[in-house]
Amino acid sequence: QKEVEQNSGPLSVPEGAIASLNCTYSDRGSQSFFWYRQYSGKSPELIMFIYSNGDKEDGRFTAQLNKASQYVSLLIRDSQPSDSATYLCAVNWRGNYGQNFVFGPGTRLSVLP
Amino acid sequence: GAVVSQHPSWVICKSGTSVKIECRSLDFQATTMFWYRQFPKQSLMLMATSNEGSKATYEQGVEKDKFLINHASLTLSTLTVTSAHPEDSSFYICSARDRGREQYFGPGTRLTVT
């Protein structure tokens, strides 16, 4: 059973602070990792993906991957109220029928003005 | 780039009728398309995976005779909810992937069955 776990939150941070979102996964064979943002009533949108151990930065977002610990995180610097959304972690693995995504339950982030 | 569209964006239908939802990749060829369902305040649940020109692979617990999926071309997949019932009311989202590893989501279709 491929599992992806996230703290459901809500995670509340003040405007301008760093928001830290965490995700763990069960399958050591997982190859790539994705963070999606989903606003209420809307479809998920891709924020970042990371394939290699270490950090990957894109603007205010930094993804961190540690395959040995089976852990991936997303840091949001200078958080803004517009960042308030549910953040979904997705893990890609190669199954019998090709590559599949497994999504975590999502963490709800609230950035307080 | 990587735009995925869905049509319709919302639909209301009567119990017992069928509804077809279209998913299109607008600027890339989608070798694989995925159909998800999301109930309020819950995460995405994968329903099925379809590869162009072949039969869809359904997840456990998803009735293949009720949720008909056709992936006839590299840019179009359709989901038909047959004999819809109120419990089928949900947010249906498709996603598409080209030969890379990223998935891009459509805007979703909100289905309400009365």
PDB file of C-alpha atoms in Angstrom:
ATOM      1  CA  GLN A   1       0.000   0.000   0.000  1.00  0.00           C
ATOM      2  CA  LYS A   2       1.482   3.296  -1.110  1.00  0.00           C
ATOM      3  CA  GLU A   3       0.826   5.962   1.511  1.00  0.00           C
ATOM      4  CA  VAL A   4       1.474   9.658   1.711  1.00  0.00           C
ATOM      5  CA  GLU A   5       0.870  11.431   4.984  1.00  0.00           C
ATOM      6  CA  GLN A   6       0.443  15.081   5.809  1.00  0.00           C
ATOM      7  CA  ASN A   7      -0.691  16.971   8.874  1.00  0.00           C
ATOM      8  CA  SER A   8      -4.215  18.121   7.996  1.00  0.00           C
ATOM      9  CA  GLY A   9      -3.809  21.387   9.909  1.00  0.00           C
ATOM     10  CA  PRO A  10      -4.965  24.039   9.883  1.00  0.00           C
ATOM     11  CA  LEU A  11      -1.522  25.555  10.063  1.00  0.00           C
ATOM     12  CA  SER A  12      -1.752  29.234  10.929  1.00  0.00           C
ATOM     13  CA  VAL A  13       1.141  31.630  10.387  1.00  0.00           C
ATOM     14  CA  PRO A  14       1.294  35.429  10.495  1.00  0.00           C
ATOM     15  CA  GLU A  15       1.818  37.386   7.312  1.00  0.00           C
ATOM     16  CA  GLY A  16       5.524  37.626   6.447  1.00  0.00           C
ATOM     17  CA  ALA A  17       6.502  34.491   8.374  1.00  0.00           C
ATOM     18  CA  ILE A  18       7.834  31.223   6.985  1.00  0.00           C
ATOM     19  CA  ALA A  19       5.274  28.449   6.559  1.00  0.00           C
ATOM     20  CA  SER A  20       6.644  24.912   6.746  1.00  0.00           C
ATOM     21  CA  LEU A  21       4.609  22.059   5.290  1.00  0.00           C
ATOM     22  CA  ASN A  22       5.672  18.458   5.752  1.00  0.00           C
ATOM     23  CA  CYS A  23       4.969  15.203   3.973  1.00  0.00           C
ATOM     24  CA  THR A  24       6.127  11.612   4.539  1.00  0.00           C
ATOM     25  CA  TYR A  25       5.744   8.692   2.183  1.00  0.00           C
ATOM     26  CA  SER A  26       5.916   4.948   2.603  1.00  0.00           C
ATOM     27  CA  ASP A  27       7.395   3.682  -0.653  1.00  0.00           C
ATOM     28  CA  ARG A  28      11.185   3.823  -0.914  1.00  0.00           C
ATOM     29  CA  GLY A  29      10.869   3.305  -4.660  1.00  0.00           C
ATOM     30  CA  SER A  30       9.194   6.677  -5.149  1.00  0.00           C
ATOM     31  CA  GLN A  31      10.982   8.686  -7.768  1.00  0.00           C
ATOM     32  CA  SER A  32       9.582  12.180  -7.834  1.00  0.00           C
ATOM     33  CA  PHE A  33       7.664  14.466  -5.568  1.00  0.00           C
ATOM     34  CA  PHE A  34       5.229  17.285  -6.189  1.00  0.00           C
ATOM     35  CA  TRP A  35       3.552  20.062  -4.283  1.00  0.00           C
ATOM     36  CA  TYR A  36       0.159  21.334  -5.422  1.00  0.00           C
ATOM     37  CA  ARG A  37      -1.879  24.232  -4.092  1.00  0.00           C
ATOM     38  CA  GLN A  38      -5.670  23.999  -4.071  1.00  0.00           C
ATOM     39  CA  TYR A  39      -7.955  26.885  -3.304  1.00  0.00           C
ATOM     40  CA  SER A  40     -11.429  26.048  -2.037  1.00  0.00           C
ATOM     41  CA  GLY A  41     -13.680  24.937  -4.874  1.00  0.00           C
ATOM     42  CA  LYS A  42     -10.844  24.987  -7.394  1.00  0.00           C
ATOM     43  CA  SER A  43      -8.632  22.403  -9.006  1.00  0.00           C
ATOM     44  CA  PRO A  44      -5.048  21.817  -7.787  1.00  0.00           C
ATOM     45  CA  GLU A  45      -2.251  23.783  -9.403  1.00  0.00           C
ATOM     46  CA  LEU A  46       1.347  22.636  -9.542  1.00  0.00           C
ATOM     47  CA  ILE A  47       3.753  24.690  -7.435  1.00  0.00           C
ATOM     48  CA  MET A  48       6.963  22.698  -7.487  1.00  0.00           C
ATOM     49  CA  PHE A  49       8.445  19.313  -8.133  1.00  0.00           C
ATOM     50  CA  ILE A  50      11.676  17.791  -6.894  1.00  0.00           C
ATOM     51  CA  TYR A  51      13.487  14.637  -7.926  1.00  0.00           C
ATOM     52  CA  SER A  52      16.839  14.746  -6.129  1.00  0.00           C
ATOM     53  CA  ASN A  53      17.842  14.926  -2.490  1.00  0.00           C
ATOM     54  CA  GLY A  54      18.420  18.412  -1.164  1.00  0.00           C
ATOM     55  CA  ASP A  55      16.750  21.750  -1.678  1.00  0.00           C
ATOM     56  CA  LYS A  56      15.133  23.287  -4.716  1.00  0.00           C
ATOM     57  CA  GLU A  57      14.186  26.935  -4.672  1.00  0.00           C
ATOM     58  CA  ASP A  58      11.677  28.788  -6.846  1.00  0.00           C
ATOM     59  CA  GLY A  59      10.871  32.306  -5.773  1.00  0.00           C
ATOM     60  CA  ARG A  60       9.363  32.249  -2.294  1.00  0.00           C
ATOM     61  CA  PHE A  61       9.033  28.460  -2.374  1.00  0.00           C
ATOM     62  CA  THR A  62      11.660  25.908  -1.376  1.00  0.00           C
ATOM     63  CA  ALA A  63      11.124  22.171  -1.627  1.00  0.00           C
ATOM     64  CA  GLN A  64      13.318  19.901   0.479  1.00  0.00           C
ATOM     65  CA  LEU A  65      13.713  16.183  -0.150  1.00  0.00           C
ATOM     66  CA  ASN A  66      15.326  13.552   2.047  1.00  0.00           C
ATOM     67  CA  LYS A  67      14.876  10.127   0.480  1.00  0.00           C
ATOM     68  CA  ALA A  68      16.649   8.321   3.319  1.00  0.00           C
ATOM     69  CA  SER A  69      14.063   9.655   5.772  1.00  0.00           C
ATOM     70  CA  GLN A  70      11.252   9.443   3.183  1.00  0.00           C
ATOM     71  CA  TYR A  71      10.393  13.035   3.853  1.00  0.00           C
ATOM     72  CA  VAL A  72       9.609  15.998   1.637  1.00  0.00           C
ATOM     73  CA  SER A  73       8.755  19.507   2.760  1.00  0.00           C
ATOM     74  CA  LEU A  74       7.686  22.828   1.314  1.00  0.00           C
ATOM     75  CA  LEU A  75       8.778  26.138   2.789  1.00  0.00           C
ATOM     76  CA  ILE A  76       6.955  29.333   1.901  1.00  0.00           C
ATOM     77  CA  ARG A  77       8.911  32.476   2.765  1.00  0.00           C
ATOM     78  CA  ASP A  78       7.272  35.847   3.351  1.00  0.00           C
ATOM     79  CA  SER A  79       3.853  34.200   3.565  1.00  0.00           C
ATOM     80  CA  GLN A  80       0.968  36.225   2.177  1.00  0.00           C
ATOM     81  CA  PRO A  81      -2.776  35.944   2.864  1.00  0.00           C
ATOM     82  CA  SER A  82      -3.140  34.835  -0.766  1.00  0.00           C
ATOM     83  CA  ASP A  83      -1.082  31.748   0.123  1.00  0.00           C
ATOM     84  CA  SER A  84      -3.983  30.542   2.299  1.00  0.00           C
ATOM     85  CA  ALA A  85      -5.042  27.279   0.662  1.00  0.00           C
ATOM     86  CA  THR A  86      -4.737  23.526   0.996  1.00  0.00           C
ATOM     87  CA  TYR A  87      -1.350  22.168  -0.031  1.00  0.00           C
ATOM     88  CA  LEU A  88      -1.252  18.674  -1.466  1.00  0.00           C
ATOM     89  CA  CYS A  89       1.854  16.527  -1.516  1.00  0.00           C
ATOM     90  CA  ALA A  90       1.988  13.973  -4.331  1.00  0.00           C
ATOM     91  CA  VAL A  91       4.432  11.136  -4.782  1.00  0.00           C
ATOM     92  CA  ASN A  92       5.119   9.510  -8.114  1.00  0.00           C
ATOM     93  CA  TRP A  93       6.054   5.856  -8.265  1.00  0.00           C
ATOM     94  CA  ARG A  94       6.414   3.314 -11.000  1.00  0.00           C
ATOM     95  CA  GLY A  95       3.689   0.679 -10.762  1.00  0.00           C
ATOM     96  CA  ASN A  96       2.832  -2.255 -12.959  1.00  0.00           C
ATOM     97  CA  TYR A  97       0.912  -0.051 -15.369  1.00  0.00           C
ATOM     98  CA  GLY A  98       3.270   2.883 -15.549  1.00  0.00           C
ATOM     99  CA  GLN A  99       3.818   5.837 -13.299  1.00  0.00           C
ATOM    100  CA  ASN A 100       1.145   6.735 -10.791  1.00  0.00           C
ATOM    101  CA  PHE A 101       0.540   9.546  -8.365  1.00  0.00           C
ATOM    102  CA  VAL A 102      -0.475   9.094  -4.768  1.00  0.00           C
ATOM    103  CA  PHE A 103      -1.759  12.227  -3.065  1.00  0.00           C
ATOM    104  CA  GLY A 104      -1.603  13.063   0.602  1.00  0.00           C
ATOM    105  CA  PRO A 105      -4.733  14.338   2.346  1.00  0.00           C
ATOM    106  CA  GLY A 106      -3.463  17.934   2.199  1.00  0.00           C
ATOM    107  CA  THR A 107      -2.519  20.542   4.785  1.00  0.00           C
ATOM    108  CA  ARG A 108      -4.712  23.582   5.155  1.00  0.00           C
ATOM    109  CA  LEU A 109      -2.615  26.748   5.521  1.00  0.00           C
ATOM    110  CA  SER A 110      -4.021  29.981   6.884  1.00  0.00           C
ATOM    111  CA  VAL A 111      -1.888  33.136   6.640  1.00  0.00           C
ATOM    112  CA  LEU A 112      -3.161  35.769   9.036  1.00  0.00           C
ATOM    113  CA  PRO A 113      -2.874  39.438   8.005  1.00  0.00           C
TER     114      PRO A 113
ATOM    115  CA  GLY B   1       2.018  25.853 -21.694  1.00  0.00           C
ATOM    116  CA  ALA B   2       0.563  22.682 -20.168  1.00  0.00           C
ATOM    117  CA  VAL B   3      -3.064  23.758 -20.208  1.00  0.00           C
ATOM    118  CA  VAL B   4      -5.813  21.263 -19.546  1.00  0.00           C
ATOM    119  CA  SER B   5      -9.461  22.149 -20.042  1.00  0.00           C
ATOM    120  CA  GLN B   6     -12.640  20.461 -18.879  1.00  0.00           C
ATOM    121  CA  HIS B   7     -16.172  20.812 -20.102  1.00  0.00           C
ATOM    122  CA  PRO B   8     -18.643  21.458 -18.653  1.00  0.00           C
ATOM    123  CA  SER B   9     -17.416  23.296 -15.569  1.00  0.00           C
ATOM    124  CA  TRP B  10     -20.617  22.462 -13.755  1.00  0.00           C
ATOM    125  CA  VAL B  11     -23.670  20.360 -14.511  1.00  0.00           C
ATOM    126  CA  ILE B  12     -26.935  19.544 -12.794  1.00  0.00           C
ATOM    127  CA  CYS B  13     -28.761  16.415 -13.881  1.00  0.00           C
ATOM    128  CA  LYS B  14     -31.664  14.294 -12.745  1.00  0.00           C
ATOM    129  CA  SER B  15     -31.200  10.956 -11.065  1.00  0.00           C
ATOM    130  CA  GLY B  16     -31.002   8.109 -13.581  1.00  0.00           C
ATOM    131  CA  THR B  17     -29.590  10.149 -16.433  1.00  0.00           C
ATOM    132  CA  SER B  18     -26.053  10.022 -17.853  1.00  0.00           C
ATOM    133  CA  VAL B  19     -23.521  12.828 -17.937  1.00  0.00           C
ATOM    134  CA  LYS B  20     -20.414  13.132 -20.106  1.00  0.00           C
ATOM    135  CA  ILE B  21     -17.403  15.177 -19.026  1.00  0.00           C
ATOM    136  CA  GLU B  22     -14.634  16.070 -21.480  1.00  0.00           C
ATOM    137  CA  CYS B  23     -10.980  16.609 -20.664  1.00  0.00           C
ATOM    138  CA  ARG B  24      -8.634  18.133 -23.239  1.00  0.00           C
ATOM    139  CA  SER B  25      -4.931  18.887 -23.253  1.00  0.00           C
ATOM    140  CA  LEU B  26      -4.676  22.103 -25.246  1.00  0.00           C
ATOM    141  CA  ASP B  27      -0.993  22.528 -25.951  1.00  0.00           C
ATOM    142  CA  PHE B  28       0.575  19.133 -25.486  1.00  0.00           C
ATOM    143  CA  GLN B  29      -0.109  15.507 -26.256  1.00  0.00           C
ATOM    144  CA  ALA B  30      -1.279  13.609 -23.209  1.00  0.00           C
ATOM    145  CA  THR B  31      -0.154  10.011 -23.332  1.00  0.00           C
ATOM    146  CA  THR B  32      -1.881   9.408 -20.011  1.00  0.00           C
ATOM    147  CA  MET B  33      -4.926  11.017 -18.464  1.00  0.00           C
ATOM    148  CA  PHE B  34      -6.249  10.557 -14.956  1.00  0.00           C
ATOM    149  CA  TRP B  35      -9.701  11.024 -13.508  1.00  0.00           C
ATOM    150  CA  TYR B  36     -10.145  12.028  -9.880  1.00  0.00           C
ATOM    151  CA  ARG B  37     -13.117  12.623  -7.651  1.00  0.00           C
ATOM    152  CA  GLN B  38     -13.108  14.942  -4.680  1.00  0.00           C
ATOM    153  CA  PHE B  39     -15.834  15.204  -2.055  1.00  0.00           C
ATOM    154  CA  PRO B  40     -16.078  18.342   0.109  1.00  0.00           C
ATOM    155  CA  LYS B  41     -13.184  18.774   2.538  1.00  0.00           C
ATOM    156  CA  GLN B  42     -11.566  15.547   1.335  1.00  0.00           C
ATOM    157  CA  SER B  43      -8.498  14.871  -0.757  1.00  0.00           C
ATOM    158  CA  LEU B  44      -8.358  13.762  -4.346  1.00  0.00           C
ATOM    159  CA  MET B  45      -9.274  10.154  -4.972  1.00  0.00           C
ATOM    160  CA  LEU B  46      -7.977   8.574  -8.164  1.00  0.00           C
ATOM    161  CA  MET B  47     -10.740   6.842 -10.066  1.00  0.00           C
ATOM    162  CA  ALA B  48      -8.964   5.588 -13.159  1.00  0.00           C
ATOM    163  CA  THR B  49      -5.954   5.954 -15.395  1.00  0.00           C
ATOM    164  CA  SER B  50      -6.261   5.899 -19.155  1.00  0.00           C
ATOM    165  CA  ASN B  51      -3.666   5.638 -21.847  1.00  0.00           C
ATOM    166  CA  GLU B  52      -4.474   6.724 -25.379  1.00  0.00           C
ATOM    167  CA  GLY B  53      -5.918   3.898 -27.421  1.00  0.00           C
ATOM    168  CA  SER B  54      -6.229   1.398 -24.613  1.00  0.00           C
ATOM    169  CA  LYS B  55      -8.728   0.512 -21.914  1.00  0.00           C
ATOM    170  CA  ALA B  56      -8.729   2.480 -18.703  1.00  0.00           C
ATOM    171  CA  THR B  57      -7.340   0.999 -15.497  1.00  0.00           C
ATOM    172  CA  TYR B  58      -9.800   1.507 -12.655  1.00  0.00           C
ATOM    173  CA  GLU B  59      -8.937   1.824  -9.003  1.00  0.00           C
ATOM    174  CA  GLN B  60     -10.348  -0.637  -6.532  1.00  0.00           C
ATOM    175  CA  GLY B  61     -13.954   0.119  -5.666  1.00  0.00           C
ATOM    176  CA  VAL B  62     -14.664   2.174  -8.792  1.00  0.00           C
ATOM    177  CA  GLU B  63     -17.357   0.621 -10.985  1.00  0.00           C
ATOM    178  CA  LYS B  64     -16.108   0.505 -14.547  1.00  0.00           C
ATOM    179  CA  ASP B  65     -19.603   0.000 -15.933  1.00  0.00           C
ATOM    180  CA  LYS B  66     -20.832   3.111 -14.160  1.00  0.00           C
ATOM    181  CA  PHE B  67     -17.903   5.388 -14.941  1.00  0.00           C
ATOM    182  CA  LEU B  68     -17.091   4.918 -18.612  1.00  0.00           C
ATOM    183  CA  ILE B  69     -13.777   6.343 -19.741  1.00  0.00           C
ATOM    184  CA  ASN B  70     -12.724   6.831 -23.338  1.00  0.00           C
ATOM    185  CA  HIS B  71      -9.291   8.133 -24.338  1.00  0.00           C
ATOM    186  CA  ALA B  72      -9.672   8.181 -28.086  1.00  0.00           C
ATOM    187  CA  SER B  73      -6.917  10.643 -28.924  1.00  0.00           C
ATOM    188  CA  LEU B  74      -3.787  12.156 -27.438  1.00  0.00           C
ATOM    189  CA  THR B  75      -5.688  15.314 -26.519  1.00  0.00           C
ATOM    190  CA  LEU B  76      -9.113  14.095 -25.409  1.00  0.00           C
ATOM    191  CA  SER B  77     -10.483  11.839 -22.716  1.00  0.00           C
ATOM    192  CA  THR B  78     -14.107  11.575 -21.661  1.00  0.00           C
ATOM    193  CA  LEU B  79     -15.752  10.345 -18.470  1.00  0.00           C
ATOM    194  CA  THR B  80     -19.388   9.317 -18.664  1.00  0.00           C
ATOM    195  CA  VAL B  81     -21.278   8.875 -15.417  1.00  0.00           C
ATOM    196  CA  THR B  82     -24.077   6.478 -16.295  1.00  0.00           C
ATOM    197  CA  SER B  83     -27.369   6.307 -14.406  1.00  0.00           C
ATOM    198  CA  ALA B  84     -26.227   9.013 -12.041  1.00  0.00           C
ATOM    199  CA  HIS B  85     -27.492   9.099  -8.462  1.00  0.00           C
ATOM    200  CA  PRO B  86     -27.280  11.812  -5.796  1.00  0.00           C
ATOM    201  CA  GLU B  87     -24.299  10.071  -4.169  1.00  0.00           C
ATOM    202  CA  ASP B  88     -22.379  10.635  -7.416  1.00  0.00           C
ATOM    203  CA  SER B  89     -22.539  14.372  -6.813  1.00  0.00           C
ATOM    204  CA  SER B  90     -18.935  15.475  -6.516  1.00  0.00           C
ATOM    205  CA  PHE B  91     -16.109  17.509  -8.018  1.00  0.00           C
ATOM    206  CA  TYR B  92     -14.574  15.552 -10.893  1.00  0.00           C
ATOM    207  CA  ILE B  93     -11.084  16.563 -11.947  1.00  0.00           C
ATOM    208  CA  CYS B  94      -8.978  15.260 -14.790  1.00  0.00           C
ATOM    209  CA  SER B  95      -5.262  15.570 -15.170  1.00  0.00           C
ATOM    210  CA  ALA B  96      -2.966  14.915 -18.072  1.00  0.00           C
ATOM    211  CA  ARG B  97       0.665  13.964 -18.449  1.00  0.00           C
ATOM    212  CA  ASP B  98       2.879  13.999 -21.474  1.00  0.00           C
ATOM    213  CA  ARG B  99       6.012  11.908 -21.620  1.00  0.00           C
ATOM    214  CA  GLY B 100       7.435  13.805 -18.658  1.00  0.00           C
ATOM    215  CA  ARG B 101       6.608  13.165 -15.047  1.00  0.00           C
ATOM    216  CA  GLU B 102       4.484  16.210 -14.205  1.00  0.00           C
ATOM    217  CA  GLN B 103       0.715  16.086 -14.133  1.00  0.00           C
ATOM    218  CA  TYR B 104      -1.385  19.116 -14.970  1.00  0.00           C
ATOM    219  CA  PHE B 105      -4.941  19.391 -13.753  1.00  0.00           C
ATOM    220  CA  GLY B 106      -8.033  20.598 -15.496  1.00  0.00           C
ATOM    221  CA  PRO B 107     -10.252  23.138 -13.722  1.00  0.00           C
ATOM    222  CA  GLY B 108     -12.712  20.469 -12.595  1.00  0.00           C
ATOM    223  CA  THR B 109     -16.390  19.748 -13.183  1.00  0.00           C
ATOM    224  CA  ARG B 110     -18.881  20.064 -10.374  1.00  0.00           C
ATOM    225  CA  LEU B 111     -21.650  17.497 -10.801  1.00  0.00           C
ATOM    226  CA  THR B 112     -24.914  17.766  -8.886  1.00  0.00           C
ATOM    227  CA  VAL B 113     -27.447  14.974  -9.244  1.00  0.00           C
ATOM    228  CA  THR B 114     -30.937  15.819  -8.039  1.00  0.00           C
TER     229      THR B 114
END
